[in-house]
Coordinates of C-alpha atoms in Angstrom, one line a residue:
X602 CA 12.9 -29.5 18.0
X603 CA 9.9 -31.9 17.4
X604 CA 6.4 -30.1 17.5
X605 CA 8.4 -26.6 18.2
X606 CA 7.5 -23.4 16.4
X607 CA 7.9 -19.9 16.3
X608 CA 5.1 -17.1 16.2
X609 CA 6.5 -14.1 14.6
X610 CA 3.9 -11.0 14.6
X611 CA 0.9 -13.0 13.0
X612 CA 2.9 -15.8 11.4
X613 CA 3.6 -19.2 12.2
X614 CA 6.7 -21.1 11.5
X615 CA 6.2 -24.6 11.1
X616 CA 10.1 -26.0 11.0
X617 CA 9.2 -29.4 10.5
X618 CA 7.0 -28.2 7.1
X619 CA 8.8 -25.6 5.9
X620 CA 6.1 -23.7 5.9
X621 CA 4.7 -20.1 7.1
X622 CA 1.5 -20.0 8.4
X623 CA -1.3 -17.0 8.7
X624 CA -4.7 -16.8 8.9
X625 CA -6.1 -17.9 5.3
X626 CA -2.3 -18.1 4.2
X627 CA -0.2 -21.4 3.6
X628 CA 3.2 -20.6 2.3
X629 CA 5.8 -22.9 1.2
X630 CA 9.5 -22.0 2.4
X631 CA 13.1 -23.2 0.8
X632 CA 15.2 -24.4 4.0
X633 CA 17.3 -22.2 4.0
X634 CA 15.1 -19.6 4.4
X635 CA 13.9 -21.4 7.0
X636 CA 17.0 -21.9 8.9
X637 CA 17.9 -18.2 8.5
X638 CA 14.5 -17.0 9.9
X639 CA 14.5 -20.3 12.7
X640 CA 18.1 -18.5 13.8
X641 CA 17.0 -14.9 13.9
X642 CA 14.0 -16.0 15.8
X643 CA 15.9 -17.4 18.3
X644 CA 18.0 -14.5 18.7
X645 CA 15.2 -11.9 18.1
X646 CA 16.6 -8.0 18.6
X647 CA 19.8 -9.5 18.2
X648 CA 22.1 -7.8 15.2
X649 CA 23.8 -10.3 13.1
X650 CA 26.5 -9.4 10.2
X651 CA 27.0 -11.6 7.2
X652 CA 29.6 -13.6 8.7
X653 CA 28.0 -14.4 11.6
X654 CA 25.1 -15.7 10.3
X655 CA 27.1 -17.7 7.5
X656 CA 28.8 -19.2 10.4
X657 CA 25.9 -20.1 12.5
X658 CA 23.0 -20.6 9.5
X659 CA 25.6 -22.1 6.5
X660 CA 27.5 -24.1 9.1
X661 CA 30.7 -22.1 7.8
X662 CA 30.0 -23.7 4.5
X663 CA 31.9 -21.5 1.5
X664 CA 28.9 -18.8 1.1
X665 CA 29.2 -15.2 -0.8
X666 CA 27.5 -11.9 1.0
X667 CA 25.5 -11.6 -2.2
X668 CA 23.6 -15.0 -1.0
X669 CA 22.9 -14.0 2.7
X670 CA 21.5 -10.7 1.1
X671 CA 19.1 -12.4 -1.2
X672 CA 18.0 -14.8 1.6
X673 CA 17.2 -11.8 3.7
X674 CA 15.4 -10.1 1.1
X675 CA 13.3 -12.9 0.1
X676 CA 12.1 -13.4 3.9
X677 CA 11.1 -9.7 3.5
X678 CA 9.2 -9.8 0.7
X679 CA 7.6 -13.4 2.3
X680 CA 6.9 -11.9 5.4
X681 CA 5.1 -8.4 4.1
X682 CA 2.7 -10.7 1.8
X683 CA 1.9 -7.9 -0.6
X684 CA 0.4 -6.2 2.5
X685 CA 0.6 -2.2 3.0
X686 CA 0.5 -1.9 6.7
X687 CA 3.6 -1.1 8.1
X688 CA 4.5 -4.1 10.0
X689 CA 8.5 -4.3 10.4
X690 CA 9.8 -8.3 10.4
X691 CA 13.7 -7.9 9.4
X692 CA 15.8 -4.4 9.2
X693 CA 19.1 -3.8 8.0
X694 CA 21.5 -1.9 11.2
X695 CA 23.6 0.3 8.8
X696 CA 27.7 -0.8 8.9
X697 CA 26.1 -3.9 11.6
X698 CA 24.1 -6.2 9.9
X699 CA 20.6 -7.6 10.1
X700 CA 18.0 -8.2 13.0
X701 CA 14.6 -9.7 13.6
X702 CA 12.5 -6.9 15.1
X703 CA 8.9 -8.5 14.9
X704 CA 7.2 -9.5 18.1
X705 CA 8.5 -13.1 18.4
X706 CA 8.3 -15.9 20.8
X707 CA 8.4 -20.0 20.6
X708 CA 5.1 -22.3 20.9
X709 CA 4.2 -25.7 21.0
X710 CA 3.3 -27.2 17.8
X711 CA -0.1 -27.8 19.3
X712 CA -0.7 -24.0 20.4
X713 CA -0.7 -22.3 16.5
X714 CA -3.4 -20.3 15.5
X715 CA -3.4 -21.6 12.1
X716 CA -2.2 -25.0 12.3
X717 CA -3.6 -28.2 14.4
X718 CA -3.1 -31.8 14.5
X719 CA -5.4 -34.2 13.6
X720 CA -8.2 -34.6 16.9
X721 CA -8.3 -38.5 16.2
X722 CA -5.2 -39.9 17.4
X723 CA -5.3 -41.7 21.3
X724 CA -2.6 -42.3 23.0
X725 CA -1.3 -45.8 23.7
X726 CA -2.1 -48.0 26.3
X727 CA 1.1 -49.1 27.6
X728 CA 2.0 -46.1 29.8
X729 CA -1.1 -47.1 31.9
X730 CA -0.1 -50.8 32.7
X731 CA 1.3 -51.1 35.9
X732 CA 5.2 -53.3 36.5
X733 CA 3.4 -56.5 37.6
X734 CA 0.7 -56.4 34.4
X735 CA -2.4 -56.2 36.4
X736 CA -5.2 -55.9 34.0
X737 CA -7.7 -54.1 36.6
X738 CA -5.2 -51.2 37.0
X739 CA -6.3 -51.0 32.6
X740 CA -9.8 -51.4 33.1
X741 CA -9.8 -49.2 36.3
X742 CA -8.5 -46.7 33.6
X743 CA -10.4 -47.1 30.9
X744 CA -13.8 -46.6 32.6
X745 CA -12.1 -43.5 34.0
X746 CA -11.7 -42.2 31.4
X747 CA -14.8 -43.2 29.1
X748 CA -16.7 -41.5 32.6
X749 CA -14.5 -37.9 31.9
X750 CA -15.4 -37.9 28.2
X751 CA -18.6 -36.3 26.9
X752 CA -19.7 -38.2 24.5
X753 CA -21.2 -35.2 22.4
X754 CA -19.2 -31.5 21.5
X755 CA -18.6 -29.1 24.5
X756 CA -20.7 -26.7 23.3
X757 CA -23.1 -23.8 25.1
X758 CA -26.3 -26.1 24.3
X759 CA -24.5 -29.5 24.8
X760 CA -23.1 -27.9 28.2
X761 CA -26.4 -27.0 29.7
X762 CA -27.9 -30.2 29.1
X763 CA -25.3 -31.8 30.4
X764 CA -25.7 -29.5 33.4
X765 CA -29.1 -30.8 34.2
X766 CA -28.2 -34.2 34.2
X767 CA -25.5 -33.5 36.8
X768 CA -27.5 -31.8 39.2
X769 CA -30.4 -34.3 39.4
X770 CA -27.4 -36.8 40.3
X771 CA -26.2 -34.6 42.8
X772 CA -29.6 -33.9 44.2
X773 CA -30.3 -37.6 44.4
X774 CA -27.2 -38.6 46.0
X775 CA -27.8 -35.8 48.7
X776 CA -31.3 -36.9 49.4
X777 CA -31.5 -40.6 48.3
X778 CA -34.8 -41.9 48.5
X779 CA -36.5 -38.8 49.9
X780 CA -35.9 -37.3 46.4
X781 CA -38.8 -37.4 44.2
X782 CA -40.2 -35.7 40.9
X783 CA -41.1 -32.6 42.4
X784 CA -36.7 -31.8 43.0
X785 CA -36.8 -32.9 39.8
X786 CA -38.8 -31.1 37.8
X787 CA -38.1 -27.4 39.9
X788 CA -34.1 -28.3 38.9
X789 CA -35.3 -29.1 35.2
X790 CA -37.0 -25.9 35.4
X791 CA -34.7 -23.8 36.3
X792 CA -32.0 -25.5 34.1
X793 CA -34.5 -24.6 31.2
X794 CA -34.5 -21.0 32.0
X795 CA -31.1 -20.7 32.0
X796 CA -31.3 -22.5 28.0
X797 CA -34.2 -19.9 27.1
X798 CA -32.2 -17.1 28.3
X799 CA -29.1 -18.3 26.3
X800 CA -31.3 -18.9 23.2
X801 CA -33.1 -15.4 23.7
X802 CA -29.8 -13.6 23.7
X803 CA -28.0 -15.6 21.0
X804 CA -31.4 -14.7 18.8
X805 CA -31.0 -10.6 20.0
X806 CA -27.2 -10.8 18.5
X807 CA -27.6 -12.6 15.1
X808 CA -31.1 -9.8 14.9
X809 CA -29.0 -7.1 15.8
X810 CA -25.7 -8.5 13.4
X811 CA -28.4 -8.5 10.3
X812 CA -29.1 -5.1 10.0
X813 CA -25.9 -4.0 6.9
X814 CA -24.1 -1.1 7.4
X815 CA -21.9 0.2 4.1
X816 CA -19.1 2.2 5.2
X817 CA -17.0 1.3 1.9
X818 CA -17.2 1.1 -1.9
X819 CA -14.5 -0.1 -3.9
X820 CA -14.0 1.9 -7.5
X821 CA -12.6 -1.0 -9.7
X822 CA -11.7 2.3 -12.8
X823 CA -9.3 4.1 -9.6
X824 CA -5.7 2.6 -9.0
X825 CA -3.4 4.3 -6.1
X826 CA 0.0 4.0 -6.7
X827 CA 2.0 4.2 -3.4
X828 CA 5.9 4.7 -3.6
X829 CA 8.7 3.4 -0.8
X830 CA 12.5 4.1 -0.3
X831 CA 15.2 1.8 0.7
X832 CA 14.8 0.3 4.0
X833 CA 17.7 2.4 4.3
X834 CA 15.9 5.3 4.8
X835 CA 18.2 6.6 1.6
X836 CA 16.6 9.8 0.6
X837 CA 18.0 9.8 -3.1
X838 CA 16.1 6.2 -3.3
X839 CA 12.8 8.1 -1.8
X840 CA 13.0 10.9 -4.7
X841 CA 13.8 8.3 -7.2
X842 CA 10.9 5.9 -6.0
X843 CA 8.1 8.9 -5.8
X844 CA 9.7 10.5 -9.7
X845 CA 8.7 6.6 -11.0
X846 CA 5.4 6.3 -9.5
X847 CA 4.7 9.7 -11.7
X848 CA 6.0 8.4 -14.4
X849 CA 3.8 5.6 -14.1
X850 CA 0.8 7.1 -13.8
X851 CA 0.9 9.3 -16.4
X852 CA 2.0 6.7 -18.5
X853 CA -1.5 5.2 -17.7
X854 CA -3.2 8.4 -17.5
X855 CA -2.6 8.3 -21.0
X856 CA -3.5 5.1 -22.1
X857 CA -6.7 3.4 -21.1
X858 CA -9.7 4.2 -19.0
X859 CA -8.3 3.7 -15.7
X860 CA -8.0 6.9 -13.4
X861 CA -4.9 7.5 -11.0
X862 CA -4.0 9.0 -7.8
X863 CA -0.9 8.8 -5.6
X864 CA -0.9 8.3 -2.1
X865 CA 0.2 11.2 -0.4
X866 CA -2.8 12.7 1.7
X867 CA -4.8 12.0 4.6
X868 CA -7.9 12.7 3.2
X869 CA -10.1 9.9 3.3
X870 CA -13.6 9.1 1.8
X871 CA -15.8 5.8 1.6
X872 CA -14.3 5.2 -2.2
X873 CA -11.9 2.8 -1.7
X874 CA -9.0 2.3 -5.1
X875 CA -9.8 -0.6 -6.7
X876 CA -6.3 -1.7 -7.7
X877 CA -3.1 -0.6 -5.9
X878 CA 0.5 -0.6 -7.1
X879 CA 3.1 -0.2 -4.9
X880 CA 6.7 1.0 -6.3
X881 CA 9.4 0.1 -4.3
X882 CA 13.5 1.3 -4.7
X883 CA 16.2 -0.5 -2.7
X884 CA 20.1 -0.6 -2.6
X885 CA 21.8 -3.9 -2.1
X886 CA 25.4 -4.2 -2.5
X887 CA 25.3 -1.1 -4.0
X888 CA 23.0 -2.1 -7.1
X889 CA 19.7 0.0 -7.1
X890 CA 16.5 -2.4 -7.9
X891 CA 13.2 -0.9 -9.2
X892 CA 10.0 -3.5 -7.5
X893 CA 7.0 -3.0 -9.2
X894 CA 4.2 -4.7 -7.7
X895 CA 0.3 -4.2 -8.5
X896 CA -2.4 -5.6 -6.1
X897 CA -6.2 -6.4 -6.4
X898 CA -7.6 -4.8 -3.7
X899 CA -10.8 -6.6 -4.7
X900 CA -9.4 -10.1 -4.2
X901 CA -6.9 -9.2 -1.7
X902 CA -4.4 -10.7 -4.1
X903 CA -1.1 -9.8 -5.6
X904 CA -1.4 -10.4 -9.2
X905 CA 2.0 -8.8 -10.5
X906 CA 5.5 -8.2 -9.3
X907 CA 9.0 -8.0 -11.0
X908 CA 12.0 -6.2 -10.0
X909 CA 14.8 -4.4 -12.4
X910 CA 18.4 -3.4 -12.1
X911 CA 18.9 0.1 -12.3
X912 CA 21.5 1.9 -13.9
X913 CA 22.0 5.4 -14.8
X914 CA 23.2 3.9 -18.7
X915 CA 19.6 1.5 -18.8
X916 CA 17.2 3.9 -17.0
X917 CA 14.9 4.8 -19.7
X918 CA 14.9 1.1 -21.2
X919 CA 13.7 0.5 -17.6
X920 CA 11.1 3.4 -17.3
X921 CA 9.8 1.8 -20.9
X922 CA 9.9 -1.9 -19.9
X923 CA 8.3 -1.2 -16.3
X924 CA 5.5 0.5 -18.2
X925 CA 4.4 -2.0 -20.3
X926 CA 4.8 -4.9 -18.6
X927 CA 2.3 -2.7 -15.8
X928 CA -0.2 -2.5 -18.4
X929 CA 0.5 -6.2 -19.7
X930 CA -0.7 -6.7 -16.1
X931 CA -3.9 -4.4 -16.2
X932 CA -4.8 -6.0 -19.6
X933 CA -4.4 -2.3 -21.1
X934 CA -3.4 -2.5 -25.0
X935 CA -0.6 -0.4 -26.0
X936 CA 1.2 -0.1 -29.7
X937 CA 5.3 0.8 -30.3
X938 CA 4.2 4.1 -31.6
X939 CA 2.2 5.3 -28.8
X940 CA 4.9 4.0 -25.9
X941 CA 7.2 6.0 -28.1
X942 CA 4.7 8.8 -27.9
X943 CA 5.5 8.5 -24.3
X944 CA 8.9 9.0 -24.2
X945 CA 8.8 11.9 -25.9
X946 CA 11.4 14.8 -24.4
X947 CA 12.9 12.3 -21.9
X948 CA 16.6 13.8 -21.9
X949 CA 19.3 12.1 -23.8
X950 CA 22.3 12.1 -21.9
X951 CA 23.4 10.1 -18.9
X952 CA 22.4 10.8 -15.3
X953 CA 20.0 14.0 -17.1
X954 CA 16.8 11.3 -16.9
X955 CA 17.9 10.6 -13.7
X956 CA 17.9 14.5 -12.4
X957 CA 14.5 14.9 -14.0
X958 CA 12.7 12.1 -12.0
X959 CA 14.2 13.5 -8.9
X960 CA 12.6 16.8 -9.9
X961 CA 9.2 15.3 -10.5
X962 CA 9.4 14.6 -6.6
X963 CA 11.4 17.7 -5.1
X964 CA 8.4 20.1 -7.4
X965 CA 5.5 17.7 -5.8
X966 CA 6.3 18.7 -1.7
X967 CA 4.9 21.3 -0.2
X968 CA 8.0 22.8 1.4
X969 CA 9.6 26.0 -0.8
X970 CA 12.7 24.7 -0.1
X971 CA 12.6 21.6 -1.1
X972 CA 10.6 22.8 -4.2
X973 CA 13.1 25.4 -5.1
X974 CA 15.7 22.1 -5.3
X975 CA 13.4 20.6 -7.7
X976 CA 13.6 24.1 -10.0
X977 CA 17.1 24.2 -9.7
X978 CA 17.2 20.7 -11.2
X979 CA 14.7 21.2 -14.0
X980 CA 17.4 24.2 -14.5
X981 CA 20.5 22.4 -14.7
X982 CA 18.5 20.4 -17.4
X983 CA 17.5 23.1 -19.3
X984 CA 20.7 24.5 -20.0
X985 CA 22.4 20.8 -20.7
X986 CA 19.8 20.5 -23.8
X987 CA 18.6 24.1 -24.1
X988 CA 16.6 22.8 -27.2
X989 CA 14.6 20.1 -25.2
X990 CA 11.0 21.9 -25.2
X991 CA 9.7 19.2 -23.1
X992 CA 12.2 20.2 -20.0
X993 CA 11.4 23.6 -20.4
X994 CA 7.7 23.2 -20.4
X995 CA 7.8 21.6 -17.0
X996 CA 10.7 24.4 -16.1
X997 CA 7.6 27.2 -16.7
X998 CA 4.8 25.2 -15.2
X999 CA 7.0 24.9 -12.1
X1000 CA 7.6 28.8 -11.8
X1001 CA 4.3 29.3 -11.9
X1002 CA 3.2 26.6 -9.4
X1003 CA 5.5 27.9 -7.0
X1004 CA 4.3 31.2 -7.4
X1005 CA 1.1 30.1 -6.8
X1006 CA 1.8 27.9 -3.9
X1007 CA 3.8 30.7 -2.2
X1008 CA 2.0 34.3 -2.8
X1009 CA 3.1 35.7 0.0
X1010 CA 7.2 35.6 -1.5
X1011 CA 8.8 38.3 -3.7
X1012 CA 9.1 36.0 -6.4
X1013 CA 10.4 39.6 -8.9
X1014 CA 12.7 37.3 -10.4
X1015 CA 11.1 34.3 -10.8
X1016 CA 8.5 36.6 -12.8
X1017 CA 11.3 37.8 -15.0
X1018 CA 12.1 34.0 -16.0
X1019 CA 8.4 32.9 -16.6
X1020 CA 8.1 35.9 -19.5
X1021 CA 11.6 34.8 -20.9
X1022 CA 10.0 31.2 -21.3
X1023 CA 6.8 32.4 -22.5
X1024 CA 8.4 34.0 -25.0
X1025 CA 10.5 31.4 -25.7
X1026 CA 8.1 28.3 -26.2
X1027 CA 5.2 30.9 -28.3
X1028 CA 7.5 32.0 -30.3
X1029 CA 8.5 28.3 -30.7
X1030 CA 4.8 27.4 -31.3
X1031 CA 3.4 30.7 -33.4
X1032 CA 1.0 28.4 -34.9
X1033 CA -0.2 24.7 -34.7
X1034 CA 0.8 21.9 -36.7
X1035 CA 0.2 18.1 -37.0
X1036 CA 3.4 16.9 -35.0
X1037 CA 2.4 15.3 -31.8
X1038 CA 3.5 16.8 -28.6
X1039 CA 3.9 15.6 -25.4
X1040 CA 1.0 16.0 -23.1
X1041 CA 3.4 18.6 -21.0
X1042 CA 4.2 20.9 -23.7
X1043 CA 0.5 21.9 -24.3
X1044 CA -0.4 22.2 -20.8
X1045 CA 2.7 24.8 -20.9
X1046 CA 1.2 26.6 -24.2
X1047 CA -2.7 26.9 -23.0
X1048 CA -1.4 28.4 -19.8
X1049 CA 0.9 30.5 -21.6
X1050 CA -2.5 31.4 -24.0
X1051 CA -4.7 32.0 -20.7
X1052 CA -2.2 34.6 -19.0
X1053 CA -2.6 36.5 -22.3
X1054 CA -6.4 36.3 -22.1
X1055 CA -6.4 34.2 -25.7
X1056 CA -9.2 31.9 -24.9
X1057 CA -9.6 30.4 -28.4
X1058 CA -5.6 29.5 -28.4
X1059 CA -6.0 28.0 -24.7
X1060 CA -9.2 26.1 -26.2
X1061 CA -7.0 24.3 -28.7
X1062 CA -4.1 23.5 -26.8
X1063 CA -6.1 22.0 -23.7
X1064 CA -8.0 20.3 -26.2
X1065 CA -4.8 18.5 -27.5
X1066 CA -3.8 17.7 -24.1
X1067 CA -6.5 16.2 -22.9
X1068 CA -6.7 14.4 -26.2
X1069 CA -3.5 12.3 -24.7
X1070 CA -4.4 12.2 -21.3
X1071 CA -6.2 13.7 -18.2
X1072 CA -4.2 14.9 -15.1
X1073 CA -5.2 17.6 -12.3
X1074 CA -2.9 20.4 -14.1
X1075 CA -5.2 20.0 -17.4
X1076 CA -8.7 20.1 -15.0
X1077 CA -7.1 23.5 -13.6
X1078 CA -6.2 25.1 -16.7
X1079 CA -10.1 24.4 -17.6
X1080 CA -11.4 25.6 -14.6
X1081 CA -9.0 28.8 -15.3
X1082 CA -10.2 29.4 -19.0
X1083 CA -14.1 28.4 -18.1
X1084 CA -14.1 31.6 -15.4
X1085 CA -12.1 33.8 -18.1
X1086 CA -15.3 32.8 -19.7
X1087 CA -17.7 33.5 -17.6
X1088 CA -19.1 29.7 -16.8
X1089 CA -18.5 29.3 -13.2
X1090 CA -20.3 26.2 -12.9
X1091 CA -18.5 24.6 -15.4
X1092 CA -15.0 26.3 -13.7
X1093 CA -16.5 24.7 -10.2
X1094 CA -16.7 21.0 -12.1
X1095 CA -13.2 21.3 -13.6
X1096 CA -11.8 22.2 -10.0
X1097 CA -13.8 19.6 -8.5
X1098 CA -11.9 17.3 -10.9
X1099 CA -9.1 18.1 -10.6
X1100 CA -8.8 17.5 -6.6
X1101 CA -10.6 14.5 -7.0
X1102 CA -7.4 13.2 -8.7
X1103 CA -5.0 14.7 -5.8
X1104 CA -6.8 15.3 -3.1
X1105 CA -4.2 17.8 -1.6
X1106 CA -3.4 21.8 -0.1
X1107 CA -1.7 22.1 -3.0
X1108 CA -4.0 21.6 -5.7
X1109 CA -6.3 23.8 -3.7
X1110 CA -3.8 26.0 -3.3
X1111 CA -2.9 25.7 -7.5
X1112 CA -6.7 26.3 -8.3
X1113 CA -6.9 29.3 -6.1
X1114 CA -4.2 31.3 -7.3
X1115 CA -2.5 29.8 -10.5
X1116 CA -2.4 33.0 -13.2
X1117 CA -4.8 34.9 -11.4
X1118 CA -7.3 34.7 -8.3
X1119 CA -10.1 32.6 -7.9
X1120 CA -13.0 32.9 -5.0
X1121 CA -13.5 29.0 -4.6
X1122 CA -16.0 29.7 -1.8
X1123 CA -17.7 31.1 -5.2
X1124 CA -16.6 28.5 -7.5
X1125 CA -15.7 25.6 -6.1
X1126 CA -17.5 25.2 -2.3
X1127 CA -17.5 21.5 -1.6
X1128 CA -13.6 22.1 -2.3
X1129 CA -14.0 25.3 0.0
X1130 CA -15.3 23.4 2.5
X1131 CA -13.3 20.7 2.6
X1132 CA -10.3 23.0 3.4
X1133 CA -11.8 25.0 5.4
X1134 CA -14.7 22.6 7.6
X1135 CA -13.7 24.8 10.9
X1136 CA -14.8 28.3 9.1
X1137 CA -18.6 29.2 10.1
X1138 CA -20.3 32.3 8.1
X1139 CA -22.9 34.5 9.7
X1140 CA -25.8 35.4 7.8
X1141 CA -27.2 39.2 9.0

């Protein structure tokens, strides 16, 4: 298949080369990544099972299912480039096999986008000399073509000269002697128009093209962390996947200067994140893998990747590894002690840690059912290791936050458990000492302290937690304890804050009505309005 290739979406694949090419983008391929993806492309929308494509890629050879599933996700990974569009090249058919879905069909070598021959080579003479070796028949051809040939580059200037010189021929062939300068000079003429014009407009465009219009800013200090399931569409994988990403960020949130959001909201603005990370979970051969991958939206570059094998048994040694080798990444310095600091209250036993980062994700969606599952998890915790202050912390905050997010519910018993865990956690806490908490536990206590109209306690506690970190629950507890005392300006920044970091209904919602009723309109109008932009007041 000399000089064949294959154009799949915006790549090129080069078979002689090995290589995949996109615009700016030259990458190198092992062969057998490149037969599989030659094969596939062949047979695009076709579905394939393992032993199919070990017969027709491997040539039968002796080949495990393990190897076929590594080859096809290494193409994935080569094909997406780091990139976060959704642009589909291989899926998995669930109990089928695999197929190449990508827009796909075969070009001449000549044709690519991103790849051309050298412009220098001619082709030999000997196709042009006739059976009986006449020279004249080469000559003939030659001055052929040397007359075809311009001898400068086709372009718009070149053309139009060119032009002119062609038409004073052609005017002196049709007149012959009778022509004379005056045919000359009114077809010069009017061929120099026709250059001025082009000049004029080319002029009005580059004019037009300086003027700079900013429509985005990159913040270098903001990194968006974006979370994926299994191309399986696995839900347990999507739960696990978003519950990581958290973990992540506060993990970050907490040490360094770098700010965090998560990707979950169609709000947009002309601050772009500096940095992205994208965290990725996927089932193969039923193994879960954890992919980590952190991108410089500045450069355009992926600068970190590595995957982990998960296991309920290893699942906090991979929640602490994936951590620091993040911040290894982002150059942020971290000691033993304060990663330990960061696992503080993780649950002991097996499959628990794993129940509480699908809780982290169920308590984050905006549907009460789905909420109400996350609850019920964070309670099945609780009574496993009743003693574990840091479960029941986020057990309170989330009764709470659904109350908040859903006023309109008889929530009686819900209210009866938030007063048995108040009670609970300040008796547990009467009075302050030097042991450090985690950042959760006295978020818990200064909303406990607000309820009860104790702003000095609140005062301390949010103090402590925003000592370890910053996060959107903290700003909101400030905005709270600034109107319980009487600032609402500084109430207004605080909720400002706080949906700057999630930019979401619910952390309007949360601001609004968490421990008692706020006006925002009052307090907080740019957030006001941004909920609200259809709502028009009449002033009598």
């Amino acid at each position: 298949m000399v000089g064949i290739c294959f154009q799949i979406n915006d790549w090129t694949l080069v078979i002689e080369e090995n290589k995949l090419y996109r615009q700016d983008r030259e990458v190198s391929v092992e062969p057998r990544l490149v037969n599989l993806l030659q094969f596939l492309a062949q047979h695009s929308g076709e579905v394939f099972c393992r032993d199919e494509l070990i017969k027709h890629v491997w040539d039968g050879a002796f080949v495990t299912d393990q190897v076929v599933t590594q080859s096809v996700f290494e193409l994935r990974k080569i094909l997406r480039d780091g990139r976060l569009d959704n642009t589909r090249y291989l899926v998995t058919v669930p109990k089928r096999g695999y197929k190449l879905v990508a827009e796909t069909h075969q070009v001449r070598l000549d044709d690519t986008p991103y790849w051309k021959p050298c412009d220098g080579a001619k082709l030999p003479l000997e196709n042009v000399v006739s059976s009986d070796g006449d020279s004249q028949d080469i000559h003939q051809h030659q001055e052929t073509e040397s007359q075809s040939v311009l001898p400068f580059p086709a372009a718009p200037l070149t053309r139009s000269v060119t032009a002119i010189s062609e038409h004073v021929n052609s005017e002196k062939k049709k007149q012959g002697e009778s022509f004379n300068s005056l045919h000359r000079w009114k077809l010069l003429a009017f061929d120099g128009f026709l250059i001025l014009v082009l000049i004029a407009v080319i002029f009005s465009v580059t004019y037009q093209q300086t003027s700079t219009h900013i429509t985005k800013a990159i913040d270098t200090d903001l990194i968006e962390f974006t979370f994926h399931s299994s191309r399986n569409d696995n839900n347990e994988t999507e739960s696990l996947a978003d519950g990581i990403s958290q973990k992540l960020m506060a993990d970050l949130a907490s040490i360094g200067d770098y700010r965090v959001q998560l990707n979950k909201t169609t709000f947009t603005t002309g601050i772009l994140p500096g940095k992205a990370v994208n965290v990725h979970v996927e089932e193969q051969q039923n193994k879960t893998y954890l992919d980590v991958e952190y991108r410089s939206n500045t450069s355009n570059r992926v600068l970190f990747s590595r995957q982990y094998l998960m296991t309920n048994a290893n699942l906090e040694h991979v929640l602490r590894q994936s951590s620091l080798d993040l911040m290894s990444a982002l150059s942020v310095t971290i000691t033993e002690a304060e990663m330990d600091r960061l696992m503080l209250g993780l649950p002991k036993e097996r499959g628990l840690l794993e129940m509480l980062i699908r809780a982290n994700h169920f308590i984050n969606q905006s549907d009460p059912a789905e909420f109400e599952q996350g609850i019920a998890l964070l309670e099945k915790i609780s009574l496993a290791e009743p003693n574990n202050d840091y479960v029941l912390s986020e057990l309170y905050i989330a009764y709470n936050a659904f109350s908040a997010l859903n006023p309109e519910l008889d929530l009686d018993d819900n209210t009866t458990k938030i007063e048995k865990l108040s009670q609970d956690l300040a008796l547990r806490y009467s009075t302050l000492n030097e042991e450090v908490l985690p950042s959760r536990i006295y978020e818990a206590l200064a909303m406990i302290a607000i309820k009860q109209d104790n702003k000095e306690v609140a005062a301390e506690y949010l103090t402590l937690a925003f000592k370890h970190r910053e996060s959107a629950f903290s700003y909101i507890l400030e905005g709270k304890l600034a109107e319980l005392n009487g600032n609402l300006d500084k109430a207004g920044d605080a909720y400002s804050r706080a949906f700057f970091m999630d930019t979401s209904l619910e952390t309007y919602m949360l601001s609004e009505n968490l421990a008692f009723y706020s006006d925002l309109e009052t307090v907080a109008y740019f957030m006001y309005r941004a909920v609200n932009p259809s709502e028009v007041r009449l002033l009598g």
